[in-house]
Amino acid sequence: MNENIAKFAVVGHPNKGKSSIVSTLSHNESIRISSQSGTTKKSTGFHVDNNNCGYKLIDTPGFQRPRKVLTWLKQKASSAEMRSKAVADFVDDLQCQRDFPDEVELLKPLVDGAAILYVVDGSRPYGPEYEAEMEILRWSGQPSMALINPIENTSHVEPWKNALEQYFKMVRVFNPMDAEFTKQIDLLKAFAMLKPSWAEHLEQVMSDLNDKRQQQKRNSAIILSRLVEDLCFYQESQKVLTEDQAEIVKPLLEKKYYNWMIKREQKAIDQLLANYKHSQTKLSIDELSLPPDLFDCEKWYLWGLSKNQLATVSAMVGAAVGASVDLAVAGASFMAGAIGGGVLGFTGAWLGADKLASFDIKGLPLDGFEVSYGPISNKNFPYVIIGRFIYLYQQISERNHAKREALEIETKELHQQIANLEKSSQKLLHQSCEKLVKHRDIDIEKLQQTLLLLL
Ligand SMILES: Nc1nc2c(ncn2[C@@H]2O[C@H](COP(=O)(O)OP(=O)(O)OP(=O)(O)O)[C@@H](O)[C@H]2O)c(=O)[nH]1
Ligand SMILES: [Mg+2]
């Protein structure tokens, strides 16, 4: 690794969120975070890597006996120019390594040239007991800034600012649990000001991080478009000898079909989690606290569109594709036939909404039969899939890596999100969905582009 790379040691009292900050900034969910004080025992570097260009964050244990350490240092350095050397001597001293293992561990990266990110808790009052550790950090001579982490609330942020500004040129409030991506980039901008020789490099890191974020969004649209295409076209079939056998395999086929569909959706969710480096976030469709199950038509409208919305959609694309009406809506289309394409779409929409897929039994040319189930013919189906996915996308893409609790589930109105798109994009989306449930070829790239606008 390039030794001139920008590196920052995250230091402070035990249990103030140092590891949480490293986890969020390095997008690494495997770093140990715990409510127990003294969780981090060793200094560990985490490389934030983007296209070979990156920087390093070093997670460290908390100060345990800063006053005693300061006393030791003061005996070694009688004037200011000797201080950084005293800190280096402290790290190398065998007796200190035995007596002050945490301080040796946390000061080592500073002696090796890391800048200091000093973390405090803005929900707890300031006290002079912090002064010894701030003094030690100053002695190291490294560039430094302070981060106030408002763990429970912001009630003591102001007094902390007043105290910290006397020791640190830069003081920022940063909450690793909910600081969104732009706030993370803002913090990096502040890092870039710490040491002029790192600035250009860190600018490049920020630009790479932004590119990567865009790429993750594009990947999400690709994952979703493939999912919706696969689900809409899927068919399960089985060869049998007699029509009686065909009746027997029907329920098995249906079960296999739904199992496949559920697995396929789960696979897309896993891909989405991996895309945002959240593979350890356990989430399965069954664990979602909110209904509906993917195939519970009654509750679908939470995710997809309501019957009325679906009807409007069908009217919108009906003019273009209304001419072809599938068998499921043949009865209704007969009645509405004289009125025009828009109305045909309208009728088909709500008729189809209670029906997902159907069986087909075909005689085979040589012998026997083929029973099949699917593909899907329900018009709401693609919207349900898109709605569910977008909902999870919003949760996962905004989730900081320090967050370890379960995803909180709430419903989002897909209809509103679609309504925010430009009319031409709305139409394109509806036309694609219509084609998907009619199993016609779709332009997958166009669908991806439209889905990207929804993300
Ligand atoms: N609600 C909330 N909890 C936080 C925040 N930051 C840290 N915590 C919690 O505080 C505890 C300590 O966080 P860590 O990141 O492990 O703290 P640390 O400073 O690395 O602790 P040590 O390694 O023990 O020195 C954990 O339970 C975190 O979940 C925050 O901003 N908000
Ligand atoms: Mg820690």
CSV table of C-alpha atoms and ligand atoms in Angstrom, one decimal:
chain,number,residue,atom,x,y,z
A,1,MET,CA,0.0,0.0,0.0
A,2,ASN,CA,1.2,3.5,-0.8
A,3,GLU,CA,2.6,4.9,2.5
A,4,ASN,CA,1.8,8.5,1.4
A,5,ILE,CA,-1.9,7.7,1.3
A,6,ALA,CA,-4.2,9.9,3.4
A,7,LYS,CA,-4.9,8.2,6.7
A,8,PHE,CA,-7.0,9.1,9.6
A,9,ALA,CA,-7.0,7.5,13.1
A,10,VAL,CA,-10.4,7.7,14.8
A,11,VAL,CA,-9.7,8.2,18.5
A,12,GLY,CA,-11.4,9.2,21.7
A,13,HIS,CA,-13.0,7.9,24.9
A,14,PRO,CA,-14.3,4.3,24.9
A,15,ASN,CA,-17.8,3.8,23.6
A,16,LYS,CA,-18.3,7.1,21.8
A,17,GLY,CA,-19.0,5.7,18.4
A,18,LYS,CA,-15.5,5.5,16.9
A,19,SER,CA,-16.1,2.1,15.3
A,20,SER,CA,-19.5,3.3,14.1
A,21,ILE,CA,-17.9,6.2,12.3
A,22,VAL,CA,-15.3,4.0,10.7
A,23,SER,CA,-18.1,1.6,9.7
A,24,THR,CA,-20.3,4.2,8.0
A,25,LEU,CA,-17.5,6.0,6.2
A,26,SER,CA,-15.8,2.8,5.0
A,27,HIS,CA,-19.2,1.2,4.0
A,28,ASN,CA,-18.1,-1.8,6.0
A,29,GLU,CA,-20.8,-3.6,8.1
A,30,SER,CA,-18.4,-6.2,9.5
A,31,ILE,CA,-16.7,-3.8,11.9
A,32,ARG,CA,-17.7,-4.6,15.5
A,33,ILE,CA,-19.9,-2.1,17.2
A,34,SER,CA,-21.3,-2.7,20.7
A,35,SER,CA,-22.8,-0.9,23.6
A,36,GLN,CA,-20.1,-2.5,25.7
A,37,SER,CA,-17.2,-0.2,26.5
A,38,GLY,CA,-13.8,-1.4,25.3
A,39,THR,CA,-15.0,-3.4,22.2
A,40,THR,CA,-12.1,-2.3,20.0
A,41,LYS,CA,-8.9,-3.7,21.4
A,42,LYS,CA,-6.5,-3.3,18.4
A,43,SER,CA,-5.9,-0.6,15.9
A,44,THR,CA,-7.1,-1.7,12.6
A,45,GLY,CA,-6.9,0.1,9.2
A,46,PHE,CA,-9.8,0.0,6.8
A,47,HIS,CA,-9.1,1.0,3.3
A,48,VAL,CA,-11.8,3.0,1.6
A,49,ASP,CA,-11.0,1.9,-1.9
A,50,ASN,CA,-12.4,3.3,-5.2
A,51,ASN,CA,-10.7,2.5,-8.4
A,52,ASN,CA,-7.3,2.0,-6.8
A,53,CYS,CA,-7.5,5.5,-5.3
A,54,GLY,CA,-8.6,5.7,-1.7
A,55,TYR,CA,-7.8,6.6,1.9
A,56,LYS,CA,-7.4,4.7,5.1
A,57,LEU,CA,-9.5,5.0,8.3
A,58,ILE,CA,-8.0,3.4,11.4
A,59,ASP,CA,-10.3,2.2,14.2
A,60,THR,CA,-8.6,2.4,17.6
A,61,PRO,CA,-9.3,1.4,21.2
A,62,GLY,CA,-10.4,4.2,23.6
A,63,PHE,CA,-8.2,6.0,26.1
A,64,GLN,CA,-8.1,4.3,29.4
A,65,ARG,CA,-5.6,6.2,31.6
A,66,PRO,CA,-4.8,9.4,29.8
A,67,ARG,CA,-3.7,11.4,32.9
A,68,LYS,CA,-1.1,8.8,33.8
A,69,VAL,CA,0.1,8.7,30.2
A,70,LEU,CA,0.3,12.5,30.1
A,71,THR,CA,2.4,12.4,33.3
A,72,TRP,CA,4.8,10.0,31.6
A,73,LEU,CA,5.1,12.2,28.6
A,74,LYS,CA,5.7,15.3,30.6
A,75,GLN,CA,8.7,13.6,32.2
A,76,LYS,CA,10.1,13.0,28.8
A,77,ALA,CA,9.6,16.4,27.2
A,78,SER,CA,10.5,19.6,28.9
A,79,SER,CA,9.7,21.8,26.0
A,80,ALA,CA,7.4,21.8,23.0
A,81,GLU,CA,9.8,20.7,20.3
A,82,MET,CA,10.4,17.4,22.2
A,83,ARG,CA,6.7,16.5,22.5
A,84,SER,CA,6.1,14.4,19.3
A,85,LYS,CA,9.4,12.5,20.0
A,86,ALA,CA,8.1,11.8,23.5
A,87,VAL,CA,4.9,10.3,22.1
A,88,ALA,CA,7.0,8.1,19.7
A,89,ASP,CA,9.1,7.0,22.6
A,90,PHE,CA,6.0,6.1,24.6
A,91,VAL,CA,4.8,3.9,21.8
A,92,ASP,CA,8.2,2.1,21.6
A,93,ASP,CA,8.7,1.7,25.3
A,94,LEU,CA,8.3,-1.9,26.4
A,95,GLN,CA,7.1,-0.9,29.9
A,96,CYS,CA,4.5,1.4,28.4
A,97,GLN,CA,3.3,-1.3,26.1
A,98,ARG,CA,2.6,-3.4,29.2
A,99,ASP,CA,1.2,-0.7,31.4
A,100,PHE,CA,-0.8,1.3,28.8
A,101,PRO,CA,-1.7,-1.2,26.0
A,102,ASP,CA,-4.7,0.8,24.8
A,103,GLU,CA,-2.9,4.1,24.6
A,104,VAL,CA,0.1,2.5,22.9
A,105,GLU,CA,-2.3,0.9,20.4
A,106,LEU,CA,-4.2,4.1,19.7
A,107,LEU,CA,-1.1,6.4,19.5
A,108,LYS,CA,0.8,4.1,17.2
A,109,PRO,CA,-1.0,5.1,14.0
A,110,LEU,CA,-0.4,8.8,14.9
A,111,VAL,CA,3.3,8.2,15.2
A,112,ASP,CA,3.1,6.5,11.8
A,113,GLY,CA,1.6,9.7,10.2
A,114,ALA,CA,-2.2,9.4,10.5
A,115,ALA,CA,-4.2,12.5,11.1
A,116,ILE,CA,-6.5,12.6,14.1
A,117,LEU,CA,-10.3,12.4,14.2
A,118,TYR,CA,-11.2,12.9,17.8
A,119,VAL,CA,-14.7,11.6,18.6
A,120,VAL,CA,-16.9,12.7,21.5
A,121,ASP,CA,-20.5,12.2,22.5
A,122,GLY,CA,-22.7,15.3,22.2
A,123,SER,CA,-25.4,13.9,24.3
A,124,ARG,CA,-23.2,13.7,27.4
A,125,PRO,CA,-21.8,16.8,29.2
A,126,TYR,CA,-18.3,18.1,28.6
A,127,GLY,CA,-15.9,17.5,31.6
A,128,PRO,CA,-12.2,18.4,32.3
A,129,GLU,CA,-11.4,14.6,32.4
A,130,TYR,CA,-11.2,14.8,28.6
A,131,GLU,CA,-8.5,17.4,28.6
A,132,ALA,CA,-5.6,15.0,29.3
A,133,GLU,CA,-6.5,13.0,26.2
A,134,MET,CA,-6.9,16.1,24.0
A,135,GLU,CA,-3.5,17.3,25.3
A,136,ILE,CA,-1.8,14.0,24.4
A,137,LEU,CA,-3.3,14.2,20.9
A,138,ARG,CA,-1.9,17.7,20.5
A,139,TRP,CA,1.5,16.4,21.6
A,140,SER,CA,1.6,14.0,18.7
A,141,GLY,CA,1.8,17.0,16.4
A,142,GLN,CA,-0.5,15.5,13.8
A,143,PRO,CA,-3.2,17.4,12.0
A,144,SER,CA,-6.5,17.0,13.8
A,145,MET,CA,-10.2,17.6,13.8
A,146,ALA,CA,-13.0,16.8,16.3
A,147,LEU,CA,-16.2,15.1,15.6
A,148,ILE,CA,-19.2,15.4,17.9
A,149,ASN,CA,-21.4,12.3,17.7
A,150,PRO,CA,-24.8,13.1,19.1
A,151,ILE,CA,-25.4,9.6,20.2
A,152,GLU,CA,-28.7,10.1,22.0
A,153,ASN,CA,-29.5,13.8,21.4
A,154,THR,CA,-27.8,17.1,20.7
A,155,SER,CA,-28.2,18.6,24.2
A,156,HIS,CA,-24.5,19.1,25.0
A,157,VAL,CA,-23.3,19.9,21.5
A,158,GLU,CA,-22.8,23.6,22.1
A,159,PRO,CA,-20.6,23.4,25.3
A,160,TRP,CA,-18.6,20.7,23.6
A,161,LYS,CA,-18.0,23.0,20.6
A,162,ASN,CA,-16.7,25.7,22.9
A,163,ALA,CA,-14.3,23.3,24.6
A,164,LEU,CA,-13.1,21.5,21.4
A,165,GLU,CA,-12.5,24.7,19.4
A,166,GLN,CA,-9.7,25.5,21.9
A,167,TYR,CA,-7.9,22.3,20.9
A,168,PHE,CA,-9.0,21.6,17.3
A,169,LYS,CA,-9.1,23.9,14.3
A,170,MET,CA,-12.1,22.1,12.9
A,171,VAL,CA,-15.1,20.8,14.8
A,172,ARG,CA,-17.9,19.0,13.1
A,173,VAL,CA,-21.1,17.3,14.2
A,174,PHE,CA,-21.4,13.9,12.6
A,175,ASN,CA,-23.9,11.2,13.4
A,176,PRO,CA,-22.7,7.9,11.9
A,177,MET,CA,-26.2,6.3,12.3
A,178,ASP,CA,-28.1,8.6,10.0
A,179,ALA,CA,-25.6,10.9,8.2
A,180,GLU,CA,-26.7,10.5,4.5
A,181,PHE,CA,-24.3,10.1,1.7
A,182,THR,CA,-24.0,13.9,1.0
A,183,LYS,CA,-23.1,14.5,4.7
A,184,GLN,CA,-20.4,11.8,4.4
A,185,ILE,CA,-18.9,13.6,1.4
A,186,ASP,CA,-19.1,17.0,3.3
A,187,LEU,CA,-17.0,15.4,6.0
A,188,LEU,CA,-14.5,14.2,3.5
A,189,LYS,CA,-14.2,17.8,2.2
A,190,ALA,CA,-13.3,18.8,5.8
A,191,PHE,CA,-10.7,15.9,5.9
A,192,ALA,CA,-9.2,17.3,2.7
A,193,MET,CA,-8.5,20.6,4.5
A,194,LEU,CA,-6.5,18.9,7.3
A,195,LYS,CA,-3.3,18.4,5.3
A,196,PRO,CA,-2.7,20.2,2.0
A,197,SER,CA,-0.6,17.4,0.5
A,198,TRP,CA,-3.6,15.1,0.8
A,199,ALA,CA,-6.2,17.5,-0.6
A,200,GLU,CA,-5.9,16.6,-4.3
A,201,HIS,CA,-6.0,12.9,-3.6
A,202,LEU,CA,-9.1,13.2,-1.4
A,203,GLU,CA,-10.8,15.3,-4.1
A,204,GLN,CA,-10.3,12.3,-6.4
A,205,VAL,CA,-11.7,10.0,-3.7
A,206,MET,CA,-14.8,12.1,-3.4
A,207,SER,CA,-15.3,12.1,-7.1
A,208,ASP,CA,-14.9,8.4,-7.3
A,209,LEU,CA,-17.3,7.9,-4.4
A,210,ASN,CA,-19.9,9.9,-6.3
A,211,ASP,CA,-19.4,7.9,-9.5
A,212,LYS,CA,-19.7,4.7,-7.5
A,213,ARG,CA,-22.9,5.9,-6.0
A,214,GLN,CA,-24.3,6.6,-9.5
A,215,GLN,CA,-23.2,3.2,-10.6
A,216,GLN,CA,-24.9,1.5,-7.7
A,217,LYS,CA,-28.1,3.2,-8.7
A,218,ARG,CA,-27.8,2.0,-12.3
A,219,ASN,CA,-27.0,-1.5,-11.1
A,220,SER,CA,-30.2,-1.3,-9.0
A,221,ALA,CA,-32.3,-0.5,-12.1
A,222,ILE,CA,-30.7,-3.4,-14.0
A,223,ILE,CA,-31.4,-5.8,-11.1
A,224,LEU,CA,-35.0,-4.6,-11.0
A,225,SER,CA,-35.6,-4.8,-14.8
A,226,ARG,CA,-34.2,-8.3,-14.9
A,227,LEU,CA,-36.4,-9.3,-12.0
A,228,VAL,CA,-39.6,-8.0,-13.4
A,229,GLU,CA,-38.8,-9.5,-16.8
A,230,ASP,CA,-38.0,-12.9,-15.4
A,231,LEU,CA,-41.1,-13.0,-13.2
A,232,CYS,CA,-43.4,-11.9,-15.9
A,233,PHE,CA,-42.2,-14.5,-18.4
A,234,TYR,CA,-41.8,-17.5,-16.1
A,235,GLN,CA,-43.7,-20.6,-16.8
A,236,GLU,CA,-43.5,-24.0,-15.1
A,237,SER,CA,-44.4,-27.1,-17.2
A,238,GLN,CA,-44.4,-30.8,-16.9
A,239,LYS,CA,-44.9,-33.7,-19.4
A,240,VAL,CA,-47.5,-36.3,-18.4
A,241,LEU,CA,-49.0,-39.4,-20.1
A,242,THR,CA,-52.7,-38.9,-19.5
A,243,GLU,CA,-55.1,-36.1,-18.7
A,244,ASP,CA,-55.8,-37.6,-15.3
A,245,GLN,CA,-52.1,-37.3,-14.5
A,246,ALA,CA,-52.3,-33.7,-15.7
A,247,GLU,CA,-54.9,-33.0,-13.1
A,248,ILE,CA,-52.7,-34.6,-10.4
A,249,VAL,CA,-49.6,-32.5,-11.2
A,250,LYS,CA,-51.5,-29.2,-11.4
A,251,PRO,CA,-51.1,-28.3,-7.7
A,252,LEU,CA,-47.5,-29.4,-7.6
A,253,LEU,CA,-46.8,-27.3,-10.6
A,254,GLU,CA,-48.5,-24.3,-9.1
A,255,LYS,CA,-46.4,-24.7,-5.9
A,256,LYS,CA,-43.2,-25.1,-7.9
A,257,TYR,CA,-44.1,-22.0,-9.9
A,258,TYR,CA,-44.7,-19.8,-6.8
A,259,ASN,CA,-41.6,-21.2,-5.1
A,260,TRP,CA,-39.5,-20.2,-8.1
A,261,MET,CA,-41.1,-16.7,-8.2
A,262,ILE,CA,-40.4,-16.1,-4.5
A,263,LYS,CA,-36.8,-17.4,-4.8
A,264,ARG,CA,-36.3,-15.1,-7.8
A,265,GLU,CA,-37.5,-12.1,-5.9
A,266,GLN,CA,-35.3,-13.0,-3.0
A,267,LYS,CA,-32.3,-13.3,-5.3
A,268,ALA,CA,-32.9,-9.8,-6.6
A,269,ILE,CA,-33.1,-8.5,-3.0
A,270,ASP,CA,-29.8,-10.2,-2.2
A,271,GLN,CA,-28.2,-8.6,-5.3
A,272,LEU,CA,-29.5,-5.3,-4.1
A,273,LEU,CA,-28.1,-5.8,-0.6
A,274,ALA,CA,-24.7,-6.9,-2.1
A,275,ASN,CA,-24.7,-3.9,-4.4
A,276,TYR,CA,-24.9,-1.6,-1.4
A,277,LYS,CA,-22.4,-3.8,0.7
A,278,HIS,CA,-25.2,-4.9,3.0
A,279,SER,CA,-24.9,-8.6,2.5
A,280,GLN,CA,-24.9,-9.2,6.2
A,281,THR,CA,-28.2,-7.5,6.7
A,282,LYS,CA,-30.5,-10.4,7.0
A,283,LEU,CA,-33.7,-9.9,5.2
A,284,SER,CA,-36.1,-12.3,3.7
A,285,ILE,CA,-39.5,-11.8,2.2
A,286,ASP,CA,-41.1,-13.8,5.0
A,287,GLU,CA,-39.5,-11.6,7.6
A,288,LEU,CA,-41.0,-8.4,6.2
A,289,SER,CA,-43.4,-7.4,9.0
A,290,LEU,CA,-46.0,-5.9,6.6
A,291,PRO,CA,-48.3,-7.9,4.5
A,292,PRO,CA,-48.7,-8.8,1.8
A,293,ASP,CA,-47.2,-12.1,0.7
A,294,LEU,CA,-46.2,-11.7,-2.9
A,295,PHE,CA,-49.3,-13.7,-4.1
A,296,ASP,CA,-51.9,-12.4,-1.8
A,297,CYS,CA,-54.0,-10.4,-4.4
A,298,GLU,CA,-56.2,-8.8,-1.8
A,299,LYS,CA,-53.3,-6.8,-0.2
A,300,TRP,CA,-51.5,-6.1,-3.4
A,301,TYR,CA,-52.5,-2.5,-3.7
A,302,LEU,CA,-50.2,-1.6,-0.8
A,303,TRP,CA,-47.3,-2.2,-3.2
A,304,GLY,CA,-48.7,-1.9,-6.7
A,305,LEU,CA,-51.5,0.3,-7.9
A,306,SER,CA,-55.1,0.4,-6.8
A,307,LYS,CA,-57.9,-0.7,-9.2
A,308,ASN,CA,-58.7,2.9,-10.0
A,309,GLN,CA,-55.1,3.8,-10.7
A,310,LEU,CA,-54.6,0.7,-12.8
A,311,ALA,CA,-57.7,1.6,-14.8
A,312,THR,CA,-56.3,5.1,-15.5
A,313,VAL,CA,-53.0,3.5,-16.5
A,314,SER,CA,-54.7,1.1,-18.9
A,315,ALA,CA,-56.7,4.0,-20.4
A,316,MET,CA,-53.4,5.8,-20.9
A,317,VAL,CA,-51.7,3.0,-22.8
A,318,GLY,CA,-54.9,1.5,-24.1
A,319,ALA,CA,-55.0,3.7,-27.1
A,320,ALA,CA,-51.7,2.2,-28.2
A,321,VAL,CA,-52.1,-1.4,-27.3
A,322,GLY,CA,-55.8,-1.8,-26.6
A,323,ALA,CA,-56.4,-3.5,-29.9
A,324,SER,CA,-55.1,-6.8,-28.6
A,325,VAL,CA,-57.2,-8.3,-25.8
A,326,ASP,CA,-56.2,-11.5,-24.1
A,327,LEU,CA,-58.7,-14.3,-23.5
A,328,ALA,CA,-59.2,-13.5,-19.9
A,329,VAL,CA,-60.9,-10.2,-20.8
A,330,ALA,CA,-62.7,-11.4,-23.9
A,331,GLY,CA,-66.1,-11.2,-22.3
A,332,ALA,CA,-65.7,-7.6,-21.2
A,333,SER,CA,-64.0,-6.5,-24.4
A,334,PHE,CA,-67.0,-7.9,-26.4
A,335,MET,CA,-69.3,-5.5,-24.5
A,336,ALA,CA,-66.9,-2.5,-24.7
A,337,GLY,CA,-65.7,-3.3,-28.2
A,338,ALA,CA,-67.6,-0.4,-29.8
A,339,ILE,CA,-66.3,2.2,-27.5
A,340,GLY,CA,-62.6,2.1,-28.2
A,341,GLY,CA,-59.1,1.2,-27.2
A,342,GLY,CA,-59.0,3.2,-24.0
A,343,VAL,CA,-62.0,1.6,-22.5
A,344,LEU,CA,-60.8,-1.8,-23.4
A,345,GLY,CA,-57.7,-1.3,-21.4
A,346,PHE,CA,-59.8,0.0,-18.5
A,347,THR,CA,-62.0,-3.1,-18.4
A,348,GLY,CA,-59.1,-5.5,-18.8
A,349,ALA,CA,-57.3,-3.9,-15.9
A,350,TRP,CA,-59.7,-4.6,-13.1
A,351,LEU,CA,-60.9,-7.9,-14.6
A,352,GLY,CA,-57.4,-9.2,-14.6
A,353,ALA,CA,-56.5,-8.0,-11.1
A,354,ASP,CA,-58.0,-11.1,-9.4
A,355,LYS,CA,-56.1,-13.5,-11.6
A,356,LEU,CA,-52.4,-14.2,-11.6
A,357,ALA,CA,-51.7,-17.0,-14.0
A,358,SER,CA,-53.5,-20.0,-15.4
A,359,PHE,CA,-53.0,-23.7,-16.3
A,360,ASP,CA,-52.7,-24.9,-19.8
A,361,ILE,CA,-52.8,-28.6,-21.0
A,362,LYS,CA,-51.5,-29.3,-24.4
A,363,GLY,CA,-51.5,-32.6,-26.3
A,364,LEU,CA,-48.0,-33.5,-27.5
A,365,PRO,CA,-47.5,-34.5,-31.1
A,366,LEU,CA,-46.2,-38.0,-30.4
A,367,ASP,CA,-47.8,-39.0,-27.1
A,368,GLY,CA,-49.0,-37.6,-23.8
A,369,PHE,CA,-49.6,-34.1,-22.7
A,370,GLU,CA,-47.8,-31.1,-21.3
A,371,VAL,CA,-49.3,-29.2,-18.4
A,372,SER,CA,-48.1,-25.7,-17.8
A,373,TYR,CA,-48.7,-22.9,-15.3
A,374,GLY,CA,-48.0,-19.3,-16.1
A,375,PRO,CA,-46.7,-17.0,-17.3
A,376,ILE,CA,-48.4,-14.2,-15.3
A,377,SER,CA,-51.3,-12.3,-16.9
A,378,ASN,CA,-52.2,-10.0,-14.1
A,379,LYS,CA,-51.8,-6.4,-15.1
A,380,ASN,CA,-50.9,-5.2,-11.6
A,381,PHE,CA,-48.2,-7.7,-11.2
A,382,PRO,CA,-45.2,-5.7,-12.6
A,383,TYR,CA,-46.3,-2.7,-10.5
A,384,VAL,CA,-46.4,-4.8,-7.4
A,385,ILE,CA,-42.9,-6.1,-8.1
A,386,ILE,CA,-41.6,-2.6,-8.9
A,387,GLY,CA,-43.3,-1.1,-5.9
A,388,ARG,CA,-41.8,-3.7,-3.5
A,389,PHE,CA,-38.4,-3.4,-4.9
A,390,ILE,CA,-38.3,0.4,-4.9
A,391,TYR,CA,-39.4,0.4,-1.3
A,392,LEU,CA,-36.5,-1.9,-0.3
A,393,TYR,CA,-34.2,0.1,-2.5
A,394,GLN,CA,-34.9,3.2,-0.6
A,395,GLN,CA,-34.3,1.5,2.7
A,396,ILE,CA,-31.1,-0.2,1.6
A,397,SER,CA,-29.5,2.5,-0.4
A,398,GLU,CA,-29.9,5.0,2.5
A,399,ARG,CA,-28.8,2.6,5.2
A,400,ASN,CA,-25.6,3.4,6.9
A,401,HIS,CA,-23.2,0.6,7.6
A,402,ALA,CA,-23.1,1.4,11.3
A,403,LYS,CA,-26.8,0.5,11.6
A,404,ARG,CA,-27.2,-3.0,12.7
A,405,GLU,CA,-30.9,-3.3,13.7
A,406,ALA,CA,-33.5,-4.7,11.5
A,407,LEU,CA,-34.8,-2.6,8.6
A,408,GLU,CA,-37.9,-0.6,9.5
A,409,ILE,CA,-40.7,-1.3,7.1
A,410,GLU,CA,-43.2,1.3,6.0
A,411,THR,CA,-45.4,1.6,2.9
A,412,LYS,CA,-44.6,3.9,0.1
A,413,GLU,CA,-47.1,4.9,-2.5
A,414,LEU,CA,-45.8,3.7,-5.8
A,415,HIS,CA,-48.6,5.6,-7.6
A,416,GLN,CA,-47.2,8.9,-6.3
A,417,GLN,CA,-43.7,8.1,-7.3
A,418,ILE,CA,-44.8,7.2,-10.8
A,419,ALA,CA,-46.9,10.4,-11.0
A,420,ASN,CA,-43.7,12.4,-10.3
A,421,LEU,CA,-42.2,11.2,-13.5
A,422,GLU,CA,-42.6,13.1,-16.8
A,423,LYS,CA,-45.6,12.1,-18.8
A,424,SER,CA,-43.5,10.4,-21.5
A,425,SER,CA,-41.6,8.3,-18.9
A,426,GLN,CA,-44.9,7.3,-17.2
A,427,LYS,CA,-46.2,6.2,-20.6
A,428,LEU,CA,-43.1,4.3,-21.3
A,429,LEU,CA,-43.2,2.5,-18.0
A,430,HIS,CA,-46.9,1.6,-18.4
A,431,GLN,CA,-46.3,0.4,-21.9
A,432,SER,CA,-43.4,-1.8,-20.7
A,433,CYS,CA,-45.5,-3.3,-17.9
A,434,GLU,CA,-48.3,-3.9,-20.4
A,435,LYS,CA,-46.0,-5.7,-22.7
A,436,LEU,CA,-44.5,-7.7,-19.9
A,437,VAL,CA,-47.8,-9.2,-18.8
A,438,LYS,CA,-48.7,-9.9,-22.5
A,439,HIS,CA,-45.3,-11.6,-22.8
A,440,ARG,CA,-44.2,-9.5,-25.8
A,441,ASP,CA,-40.6,-8.6,-26.4
A,442,ILE,CA,-39.6,-5.5,-24.4
A,443,ASP,CA,-36.7,-3.1,-24.9
A,444,ILE,CA,-35.0,-4.0,-21.6
A,445,GLU,CA,-32.6,-1.0,-21.8
A,446,LYS,CA,-35.5,1.4,-22.2
A,447,LEU,CA,-37.2,-0.2,-19.2
A,448,GLN,CA,-34.0,0.1,-17.2
A,449,GLN,CA,-33.7,3.8,-18.0
A,450,THR,CA,-37.3,4.4,-16.9
A,451,LEU,CA,-36.8,2.4,-13.7
A,452,LEU,CA,-33.7,4.5,-13.0
A,453,LEU,CA,-35.9,7.6,-12.9
A,454,LEU,CA,-38.0,5.9,-10.3
A,455,LEU,CA,-35.0,5.1,-8.1
B,1,LIG,N1,-28.3,5.9,18.7
B,1,LIG,C1,-27.0,6.0,18.4
B,1,LIG,N2,-26.2,5.1,18.9
B,1,LIG,C2,-24.9,5.2,18.6
B,1,LIG,C3,-24.3,6.2,17.8
B,1,LIG,N3,-23.0,6.1,17.7
B,1,LIG,C4,-22.7,5.0,18.5
B,1,LIG,N4,-23.8,4.5,19.0
B,1,LIG,C5,-23.9,3.3,19.9
B,1,LIG,O1,-22.9,3.5,20.8
B,1,LIG,C6,-22.3,2.3,21.1
B,1,LIG,C7,-20.8,2.4,20.9
B,1,LIG,O2,-20.5,2.5,19.6
B,1,LIG,P1,-19.1,2.0,19.0
B,1,LIG,O3,-19.0,2.5,17.7
B,1,LIG,O4,-18.8,0.6,19.3
B,1,LIG,O5,-18.1,2.9,20.0
B,1,LIG,P2,-16.6,2.8,20.1
B,1,LIG,O6,-16.1,4.2,20.4
B,1,LIG,O7,-15.9,2.2,18.9
B,1,LIG,O8,-16.4,1.9,21.4
B,1,LIG,P3,-15.1,1.1,21.9
B,1,LIG,O9,-14.5,0.4,20.8
B,1,LIG,O10,-15.6,0.3,23.0
B,1,LIG,O11,-14.1,2.2,22.4
B,1,LIG,C8,-23.0,1.2,20.3
B,1,LIG,O12,-24.0,0.6,21.0
B,1,LIG,C9,-23.6,2.0,19.1
B,1,LIG,O13,-24.7,1.4,18.6
B,1,LIG,C10,-25.3,7.2,17.3
B,1,LIG,O14,-24.9,8.1,16.6
B,1,LIG,N5,-26.6,7.0,17.6
B,2,MG,MG,-14.8,0.5,18.8
